[in-house]
Tab-separated table of C-alpha atoms and ligand atoms in Angstrom:
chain	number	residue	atom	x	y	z
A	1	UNK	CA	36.699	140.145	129.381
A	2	UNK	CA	39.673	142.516	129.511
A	3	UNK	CA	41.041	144.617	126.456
A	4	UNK	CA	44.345	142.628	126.783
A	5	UNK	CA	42.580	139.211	126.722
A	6	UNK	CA	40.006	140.265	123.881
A	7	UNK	CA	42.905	141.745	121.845
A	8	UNK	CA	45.184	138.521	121.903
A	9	UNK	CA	42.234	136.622	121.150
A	10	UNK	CA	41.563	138.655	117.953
A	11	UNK	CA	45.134	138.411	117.130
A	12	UNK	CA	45.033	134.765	117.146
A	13	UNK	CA	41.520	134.543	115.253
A	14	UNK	CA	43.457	135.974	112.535
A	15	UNK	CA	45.560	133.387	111.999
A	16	UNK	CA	44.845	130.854	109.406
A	17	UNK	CA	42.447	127.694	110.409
A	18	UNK	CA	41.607	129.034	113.715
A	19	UNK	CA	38.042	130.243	114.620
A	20	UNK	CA	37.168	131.830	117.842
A	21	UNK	CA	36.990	128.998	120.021
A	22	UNK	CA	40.586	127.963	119.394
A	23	UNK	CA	41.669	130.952	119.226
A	24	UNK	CA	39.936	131.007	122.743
A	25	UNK	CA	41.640	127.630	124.019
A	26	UNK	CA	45.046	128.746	122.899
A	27	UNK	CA	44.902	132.382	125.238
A	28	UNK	CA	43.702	130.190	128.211
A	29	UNK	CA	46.396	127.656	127.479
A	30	UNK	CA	49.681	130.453	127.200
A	31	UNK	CA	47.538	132.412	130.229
A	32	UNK	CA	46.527	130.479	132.800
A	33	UNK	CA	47.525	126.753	132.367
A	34	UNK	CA	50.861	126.783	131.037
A	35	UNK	CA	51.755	130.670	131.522
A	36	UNK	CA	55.745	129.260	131.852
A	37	UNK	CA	55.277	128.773	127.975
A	38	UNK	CA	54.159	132.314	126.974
A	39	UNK	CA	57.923	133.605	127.173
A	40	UNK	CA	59.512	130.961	125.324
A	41	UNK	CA	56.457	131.239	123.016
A	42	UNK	CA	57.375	135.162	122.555
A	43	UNK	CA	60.605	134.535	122.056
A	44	UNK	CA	60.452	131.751	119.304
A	45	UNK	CA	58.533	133.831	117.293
A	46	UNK	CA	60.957	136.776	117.326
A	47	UNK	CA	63.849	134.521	116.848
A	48	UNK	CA	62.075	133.015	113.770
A	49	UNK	CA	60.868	136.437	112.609
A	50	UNK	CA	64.046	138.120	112.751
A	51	UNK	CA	66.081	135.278	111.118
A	52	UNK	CA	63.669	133.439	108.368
A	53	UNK	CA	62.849	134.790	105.346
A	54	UNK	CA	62.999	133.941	101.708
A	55	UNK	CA	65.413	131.663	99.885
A	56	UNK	CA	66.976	134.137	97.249
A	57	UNK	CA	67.191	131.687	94.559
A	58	UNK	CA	64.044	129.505	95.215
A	59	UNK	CA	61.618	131.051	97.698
A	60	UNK	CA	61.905	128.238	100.653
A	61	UNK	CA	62.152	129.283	103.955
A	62	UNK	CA	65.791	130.180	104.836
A	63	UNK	CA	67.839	131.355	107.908
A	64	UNK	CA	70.470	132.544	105.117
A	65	UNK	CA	70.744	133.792	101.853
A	66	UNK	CA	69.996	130.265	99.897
A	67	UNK	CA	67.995	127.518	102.016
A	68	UNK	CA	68.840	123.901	102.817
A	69	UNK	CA	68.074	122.768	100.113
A	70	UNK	CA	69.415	124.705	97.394
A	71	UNK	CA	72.717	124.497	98.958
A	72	UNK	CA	72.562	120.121	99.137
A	73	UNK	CA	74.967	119.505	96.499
A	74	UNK	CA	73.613	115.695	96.850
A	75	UNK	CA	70.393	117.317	94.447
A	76	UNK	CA	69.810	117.059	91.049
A	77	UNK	CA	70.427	120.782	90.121
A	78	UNK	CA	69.107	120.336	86.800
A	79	UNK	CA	65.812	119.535	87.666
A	80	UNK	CA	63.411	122.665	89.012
A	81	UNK	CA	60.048	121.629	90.999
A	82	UNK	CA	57.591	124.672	90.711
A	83	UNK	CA	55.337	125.443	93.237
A	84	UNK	CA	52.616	127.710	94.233
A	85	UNK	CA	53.839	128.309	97.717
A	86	UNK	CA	55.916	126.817	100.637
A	87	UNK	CA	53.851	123.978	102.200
A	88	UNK	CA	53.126	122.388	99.165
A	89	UNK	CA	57.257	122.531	98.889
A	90	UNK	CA	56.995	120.491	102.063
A	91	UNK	CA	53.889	118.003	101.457
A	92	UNK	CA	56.386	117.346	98.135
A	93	UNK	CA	59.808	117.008	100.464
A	94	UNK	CA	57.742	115.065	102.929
A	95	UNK	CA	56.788	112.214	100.194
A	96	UNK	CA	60.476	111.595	99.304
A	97	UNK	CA	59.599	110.903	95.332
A	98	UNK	CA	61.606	114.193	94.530
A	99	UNK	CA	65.061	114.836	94.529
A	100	UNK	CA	65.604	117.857	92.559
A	101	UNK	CA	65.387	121.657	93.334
A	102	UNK	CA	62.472	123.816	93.638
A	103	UNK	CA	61.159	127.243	92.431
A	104	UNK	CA	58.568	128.763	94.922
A	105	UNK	CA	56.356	131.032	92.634
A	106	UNK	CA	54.351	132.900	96.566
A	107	UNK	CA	51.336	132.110	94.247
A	108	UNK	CA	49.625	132.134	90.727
A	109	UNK	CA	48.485	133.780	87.948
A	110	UNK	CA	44.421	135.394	88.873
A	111	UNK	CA	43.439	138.207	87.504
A	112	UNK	CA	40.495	138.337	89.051
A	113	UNK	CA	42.428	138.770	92.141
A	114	UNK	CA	44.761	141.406	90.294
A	115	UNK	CA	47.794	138.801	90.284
A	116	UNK	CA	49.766	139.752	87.126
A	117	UNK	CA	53.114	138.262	86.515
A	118	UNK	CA	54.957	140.878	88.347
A	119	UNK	CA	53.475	140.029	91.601
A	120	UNK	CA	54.695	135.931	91.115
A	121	UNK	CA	58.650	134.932	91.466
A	122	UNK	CA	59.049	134.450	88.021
A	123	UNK	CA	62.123	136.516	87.444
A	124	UNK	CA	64.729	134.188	89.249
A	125	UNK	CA	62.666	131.407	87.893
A	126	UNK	CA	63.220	133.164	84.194
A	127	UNK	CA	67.381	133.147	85.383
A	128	UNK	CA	67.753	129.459	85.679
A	129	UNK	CA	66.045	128.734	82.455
A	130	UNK	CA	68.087	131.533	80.568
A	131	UNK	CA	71.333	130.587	82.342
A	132	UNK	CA	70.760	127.124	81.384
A	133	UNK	CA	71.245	125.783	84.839
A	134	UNK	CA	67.986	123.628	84.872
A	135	UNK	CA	67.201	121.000	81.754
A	136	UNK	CA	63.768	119.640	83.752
A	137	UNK	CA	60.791	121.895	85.094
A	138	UNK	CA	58.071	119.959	86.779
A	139	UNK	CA	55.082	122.270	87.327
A	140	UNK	CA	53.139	121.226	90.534
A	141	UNK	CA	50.574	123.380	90.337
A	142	UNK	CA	46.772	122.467	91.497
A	143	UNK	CA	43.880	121.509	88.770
A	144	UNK	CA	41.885	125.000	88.996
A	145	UNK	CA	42.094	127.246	85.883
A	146	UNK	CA	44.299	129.480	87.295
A	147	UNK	CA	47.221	126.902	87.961
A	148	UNK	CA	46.623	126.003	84.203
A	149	UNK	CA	47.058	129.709	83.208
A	150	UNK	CA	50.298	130.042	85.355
A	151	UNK	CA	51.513	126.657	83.592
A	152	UNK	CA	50.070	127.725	80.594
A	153	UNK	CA	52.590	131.049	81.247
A	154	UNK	CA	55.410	129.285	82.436
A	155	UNK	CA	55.801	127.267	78.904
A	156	UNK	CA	55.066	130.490	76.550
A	157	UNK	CA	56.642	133.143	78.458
A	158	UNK	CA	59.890	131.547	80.740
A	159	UNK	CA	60.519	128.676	78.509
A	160	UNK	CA	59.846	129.664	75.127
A	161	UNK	CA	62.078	128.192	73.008
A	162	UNK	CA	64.771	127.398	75.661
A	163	UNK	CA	65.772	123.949	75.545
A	164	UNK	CA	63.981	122.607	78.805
A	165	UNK	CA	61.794	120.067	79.493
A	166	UNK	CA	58.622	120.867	81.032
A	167	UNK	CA	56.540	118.401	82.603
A	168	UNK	CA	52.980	118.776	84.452
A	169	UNK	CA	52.112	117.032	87.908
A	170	UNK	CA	47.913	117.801	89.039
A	171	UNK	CA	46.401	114.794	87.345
A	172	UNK	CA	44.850	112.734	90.180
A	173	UNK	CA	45.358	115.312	92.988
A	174	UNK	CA	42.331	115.967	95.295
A	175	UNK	CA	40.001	119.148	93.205
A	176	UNK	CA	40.484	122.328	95.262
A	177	UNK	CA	42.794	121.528	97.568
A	178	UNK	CA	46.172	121.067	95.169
A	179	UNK	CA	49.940	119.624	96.449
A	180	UNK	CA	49.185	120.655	99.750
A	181	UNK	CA	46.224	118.344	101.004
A	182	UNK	CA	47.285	115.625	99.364
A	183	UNK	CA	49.009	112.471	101.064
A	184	UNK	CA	52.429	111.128	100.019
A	185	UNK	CA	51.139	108.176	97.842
A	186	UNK	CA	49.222	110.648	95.968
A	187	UNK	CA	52.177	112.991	95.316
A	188	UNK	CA	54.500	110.023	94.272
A	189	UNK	CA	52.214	109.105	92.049
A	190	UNK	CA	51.505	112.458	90.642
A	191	UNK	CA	55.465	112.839	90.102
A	192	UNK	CA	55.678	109.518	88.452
A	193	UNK	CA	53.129	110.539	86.195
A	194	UNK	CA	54.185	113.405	85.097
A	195	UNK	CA	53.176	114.722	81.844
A	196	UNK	CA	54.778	116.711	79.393
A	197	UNK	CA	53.636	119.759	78.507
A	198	UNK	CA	55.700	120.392	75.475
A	199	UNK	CA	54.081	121.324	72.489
A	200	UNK	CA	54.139	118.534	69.946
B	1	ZN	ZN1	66.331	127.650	98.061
């Protein structure tokens, strides 16, 4: 093959879920049966590169300084979602059970992967609860030991003895794959469920 062709197929490899043979399918697609779509391809990735990036106050995708959601004053302020990253933001949104805000925390506690607190968004997350903006967290965190750790965290060392509720969601959620993989009825239930984590 040529250097051009082998490159953009190693480029798309690298992308998450794809092996080679998609990766494969999608360079013959954009380059030879629907070249008309490569430019508008190039040029909705730029346009999305250059204008999305992180919500300042929760961590959602945002084309401004605070994203769609944050800025619906039809939301219950008060009440904070956490969540290891964006797309389990969405499989949440997408199951309508939740009206509240959210706290995006770009992942959790490991330190076996050398993820301390510093590298997680628990700073603005540490604001609201100080500032007393939020009366409700609802941790939506996976099952794994390291979501219980980052829970485990988020009680001792943001809440402390702030007056805020804190509430766990995880019980009943597929093992492994967390918020993200799993359906709506599963999430609504999960919500409903809640439990609290407070000590007692
Ligand atoms: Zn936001």
């Amino acid at each position: 093959m040529t250097p051009g062709y082998d490159q953009l197929v190693r480029a798309l490899k690298s992308l998450p879920g794809l092996g080679f043979r998609s990766a494969e399918r999608i360079a013959l697609h954009l380059l030879v049966e629907k070249k008309e779509k490569l430019g508008q391809m190039v040029e909705h990735l730029q346009s999305a590169g250059s204008s999305i990036g992180p919500c300042k106050s929760c961590g959602n995708l945002s084309e401004g300084d605070e994203c769609t959601i944050c800025l619906d004053t039809d939301r219950e302020a008060e009440t904070v979602c956490v969540v290891e990253r964006v797309p389990d933001l969405f499989a949440i949104e997408r199951s309508s059970a939740y009206c509240g805000l959210y706290h995006v925390l770009q992942g959790k506690l490991s330190p076996l992967r050398g993820i301390g607190p510093d590298q997680l968004n628990f700073s603005t997350l540490k604001e609201k609860v100080v500032n007393g903006q939020t009366n409700e967290l609802i941790l939506a965190l996976g099952n794994d030991l390291e979501s219980e750790a980052t829970c485990n965290y988020i009680q001792d060392e943001i809440v402390g003895n702030y007056q805020v509720k804190v509430s766990r969601i995880g019980f009943g959620l597929p093992s492994g794959g967390g918020v993200t993989f799993a359906d709506e009825m599963t999430l609504k239930n999960a919500l409903e469920s809640r439990r609290s984590m407070d000590s007692n």
